[in-house]
C-alpha cells in the first residue's frame, strides 16, 4: 500500500509540473495583411470610399468579400513567394460582367519568417521592394490612376502601407 501511495504522489508531482497546451491569444501578432487606403485621384488629399470592389487572385480559392462604403481594406500576401498578383475588380461580382473593370496589381517583396510560439506557430513579415514594389498592369481602361507606398515594411495592420488613387 505504501508503494502505491508513493507512486501516486510521484505521478501527481510530475503531472502538476507539466505545462498546459498554449493557446494563441487573439492579441498575439500573426502574419499581417497589407493595408490599402483609397483616395480621390482628382483631389489627392481626400479619402474616397470604394463600392462593389472585389479583390481576388489566381491563387485564391474564393474572392475576398466585396468591399463597399470603406476607404481602407486589408488583403493577404503570399507567405511562400516573393510576389502576389491581386485582381482589383471595380463594380465586381461573383462573375465578370460588362460593367466590371479589372486592374491587376503585382506586389513584390522580401519575407522574414519568425517563430511566435508553440500555439501560434510562425509569422511572416514583408518588406516591399524598393524598385517596383507595386506594379499596375496597364490596360485600355485602368481605374486605378496612381499608387503611393506609404510604409514599405508590413509588420502590422495598424498603419496604411499603400495608397491607391482612383
Protein backbone atom coordinates (compact mmCIF):
# COMPACT_ATOMS: atom_id res chain seq x y z
CA UNK A 1 0.00 0.00 0.00
CA UNK A 2 2.88 2.36 0.83
CA UNK A 3 4.40 1.82 -2.65
CA UNK A 4 1.11 2.64 -4.38
CA UNK A 5 0.73 5.84 -2.39
CA UNK A 6 4.31 6.85 -3.16
CA UNK A 7 3.77 6.12 -6.88
CA UNK A 8 0.53 8.13 -6.87
CA UNK A 9 2.24 11.10 -5.19
CA UNK A 10 5.14 10.89 -7.64
CA UNK A 11 2.79 10.88 -10.65
CA UNK A 12 0.81 13.78 -9.21
CA UNK A 13 4.01 15.77 -8.77
CA UNK A 14 5.18 15.03 -12.33
CA UNK A 15 1.84 15.88 -13.92
CA UNK A 16 1.45 19.11 -11.96
CA UNK A 17 4.79 20.36 -13.28
CA UNK A 18 3.72 19.91 -16.92
CA UNK A 19 2.51 23.00 -18.74
CA UNK A 20 -0.92 23.05 -20.33
CA UNK A 21 -1.02 23.46 -24.08
CA UNK A 22 -0.50 27.05 -25.12
CA UNK A 23 -3.42 28.96 -26.53
CA UNK A 24 -2.70 31.56 -29.17
CA UNK A 25 -4.38 34.70 -27.87
CA UNK A 26 -6.22 36.89 -30.38
CA UNK A 27 -3.95 39.78 -29.40
CA UNK A 28 -0.82 37.85 -30.46
CA UNK A 29 0.65 39.37 -33.63
CA UNK A 30 0.47 36.97 -36.57
CA UNK A 31 1.21 37.40 -40.27
CA UNK A 32 -0.09 40.86 -41.18
CA UNK A 33 -2.13 41.74 -44.25
CA UNK A 34 -1.24 44.71 -46.42
CA UNK A 35 -3.38 47.75 -45.54
CA UNK A 36 -4.55 49.66 -48.61
CA UNK A 37 -6.23 53.05 -48.43
CA UNK A 38 -8.15 54.62 -51.32
CA UNK A 39 -8.04 58.29 -52.31
CA UNK A 40 -9.66 60.55 -54.88
CA UNK A 41 -7.32 60.96 -57.87
CA UNK A 42 -8.81 64.40 -58.62
CA UNK A 43 -8.32 65.57 -55.02
CA UNK A 44 -5.35 63.55 -53.65
CA UNK A 45 -5.79 64.59 -50.00
CA UNK A 46 -9.37 63.30 -49.86
CA UNK A 47 -10.06 59.71 -48.89
CA UNK A 48 -12.55 58.03 -51.20
CA UNK A 49 -14.80 55.08 -50.45
CA UNK A 50 -14.89 52.12 -52.80
CA UNK A 51 -18.14 50.44 -53.75
CA UNK A 52 -18.58 46.92 -55.05
CA UNK A 53 -14.83 46.26 -55.06
CA UNK A 54 -13.85 42.61 -55.25
CA UNK A 55 -10.26 41.52 -54.69
CA UNK A 56 -9.22 38.14 -55.95
CA UNK A 57 -6.16 36.30 -57.19
CA UNK A 58 -5.47 33.36 -59.47
CA UNK A 59 -4.19 31.63 -56.31
CA UNK A 60 -7.27 32.28 -54.12
CA UNK A 61 -9.89 29.59 -53.81
CA UNK A 62 -12.53 32.32 -53.49
CA UNK A 63 -12.64 36.11 -53.79
CA UNK A 64 -12.40 38.34 -50.76
CA UNK A 65 -15.79 39.67 -49.72
CA UNK A 66 -16.95 42.66 -51.74
CA UNK A 67 -15.81 45.91 -50.17
CA UNK A 68 -18.28 48.81 -50.14
CA UNK A 69 -18.55 52.05 -48.21
CA UNK A 70 -14.96 51.96 -46.96
CA UNK A 71 -11.74 53.63 -47.97
CA UNK A 72 -9.43 51.13 -46.25
CA UNK A 73 -9.05 47.39 -46.84
CA UNK A 74 -6.69 44.62 -45.74
CA UNK A 75 -5.59 41.90 -48.14
CA UNK A 76 -3.22 38.97 -47.65
CA UNK A 77 0.11 38.47 -49.37
CA UNK A 78 1.61 35.07 -50.15
CA UNK A 79 3.89 33.77 -47.43
CA UNK A 80 5.62 31.23 -49.68
CA UNK A 81 6.58 33.52 -52.59
CA UNK A 82 8.15 36.95 -53.04
CA UNK A 83 5.26 38.35 -55.08
CA UNK A 84 1.49 38.31 -55.09
CA UNK A 85 -0.79 39.10 -58.03
CA UNK A 86 -4.13 40.59 -56.99
CA UNK A 87 -7.09 41.46 -59.19
CA UNK A 88 -8.97 44.58 -58.07
CA UNK A 89 -12.38 44.48 -59.75
CA UNK A 90 -14.39 47.70 -59.65
CA UNK A 91 -18.16 47.01 -59.81
CA UNK A 92 -17.16 43.43 -59.14
CA UNK A 93 -19.39 40.49 -58.53
CA UNK A 94 -19.02 36.75 -58.35
CA UNK A 95 -18.84 36.54 -62.16
CA UNK A 96 -17.33 39.00 -64.63
CA UNK A 97 -19.85 41.24 -66.36
CA UNK A 98 -19.53 44.03 -68.91
CA UNK A 99 -19.50 46.80 -66.27
CA UNK A 100 -16.65 45.18 -64.28
CA UNK A 101 -13.30 46.94 -64.54
CA UNK A 102 -10.40 44.67 -63.59
CA UNK A 103 -6.99 46.11 -62.67
CA UNK A 104 -4.11 43.77 -61.92
CA UNK A 105 -1.60 44.74 -59.21
CA UNK A 106 1.59 42.80 -58.54
CA UNK A 107 3.14 43.22 -55.09
CA UNK A 108 6.87 42.41 -54.90
CA UNK A 109 8.55 41.96 -51.53
CA UNK A 110 11.01 40.07 -49.40
CA UNK A 111 9.87 37.91 -46.48
CA UNK A 112 11.12 37.27 -42.97
CA UNK A 113 9.68 34.38 -41.01
CA UNK A 114 9.88 34.34 -37.23
CA UNK A 115 8.72 31.91 -34.57
CA UNK A 116 5.92 33.26 -32.36
CA UNK A 117 5.08 30.36 -30.03
CA UNK A 118 4.14 26.71 -29.98
CA UNK A 119 0.43 27.54 -30.20
CA UNK A 120 0.71 30.39 -32.72
CA UNK A 121 3.43 28.91 -34.91
CA UNK A 122 5.31 31.20 -37.26
CA UNK A 123 4.53 34.63 -38.69
CA UNK A 124 5.80 36.22 -41.87
CA UNK A 125 6.74 39.89 -42.12
CA UNK A 126 7.01 41.57 -45.51
CA UNK A 127 9.18 44.36 -46.87
CA UNK A 128 8.08 45.84 -50.18
CA UNK A 129 10.90 46.05 -52.72
CA UNK A 130 12.48 49.46 -53.25
CA UNK A 131 12.21 49.06 -57.05
CA UNK A 132 8.71 48.37 -58.42
CA UNK A 133 7.09 47.38 -55.11
CA UNK A 134 3.55 47.51 -56.54
CA UNK A 135 3.07 47.41 -60.31
CA UNK A 136 -0.20 48.13 -62.08
CA UNK A 137 -0.56 46.13 -65.29
CA UNK A 138 -1.54 48.73 -67.90
CA UNK A 139 -4.69 48.16 -69.93
CA UNK A 140 -7.01 50.32 -72.01
CA UNK A 141 -9.24 51.20 -69.03
CA UNK A 142 -7.33 51.26 -65.72
CA UNK A 143 -9.50 52.64 -62.93
CA UNK A 144 -6.52 52.88 -60.55
CA UNK A 145 -4.69 56.07 -61.51
CA UNK A 146 -1.76 56.19 -59.08
CA UNK A 147 -0.04 54.09 -56.42
CA UNK A 148 1.92 55.51 -53.46
CA UNK A 149 3.88 53.40 -50.97
CA UNK A 150 3.39 54.89 -47.51
CA UNK A 151 5.12 52.19 -45.45
CA UNK A 152 7.24 49.54 -47.15
CA UNK A 153 7.62 47.43 -44.00
CA UNK A 154 4.50 45.34 -43.44
CA UNK A 155 4.78 44.25 -39.82
CA UNK A 156 1.30 45.12 -38.51
CA UNK A 157 -2.18 46.07 -39.64
CA UNK A 158 -2.42 49.33 -37.70
CA UNK A 159 -0.93 51.59 -40.36
CA UNK A 160 -1.53 52.17 -44.05
CA UNK A 161 1.05 50.58 -46.33
CA UNK A 162 -0.22 51.53 -49.80
CA UNK A 163 -2.45 54.32 -51.13
CA UNK A 164 -4.41 53.79 -54.33
CA UNK A 165 -5.83 56.78 -56.18
CA UNK A 166 -8.85 56.44 -58.44
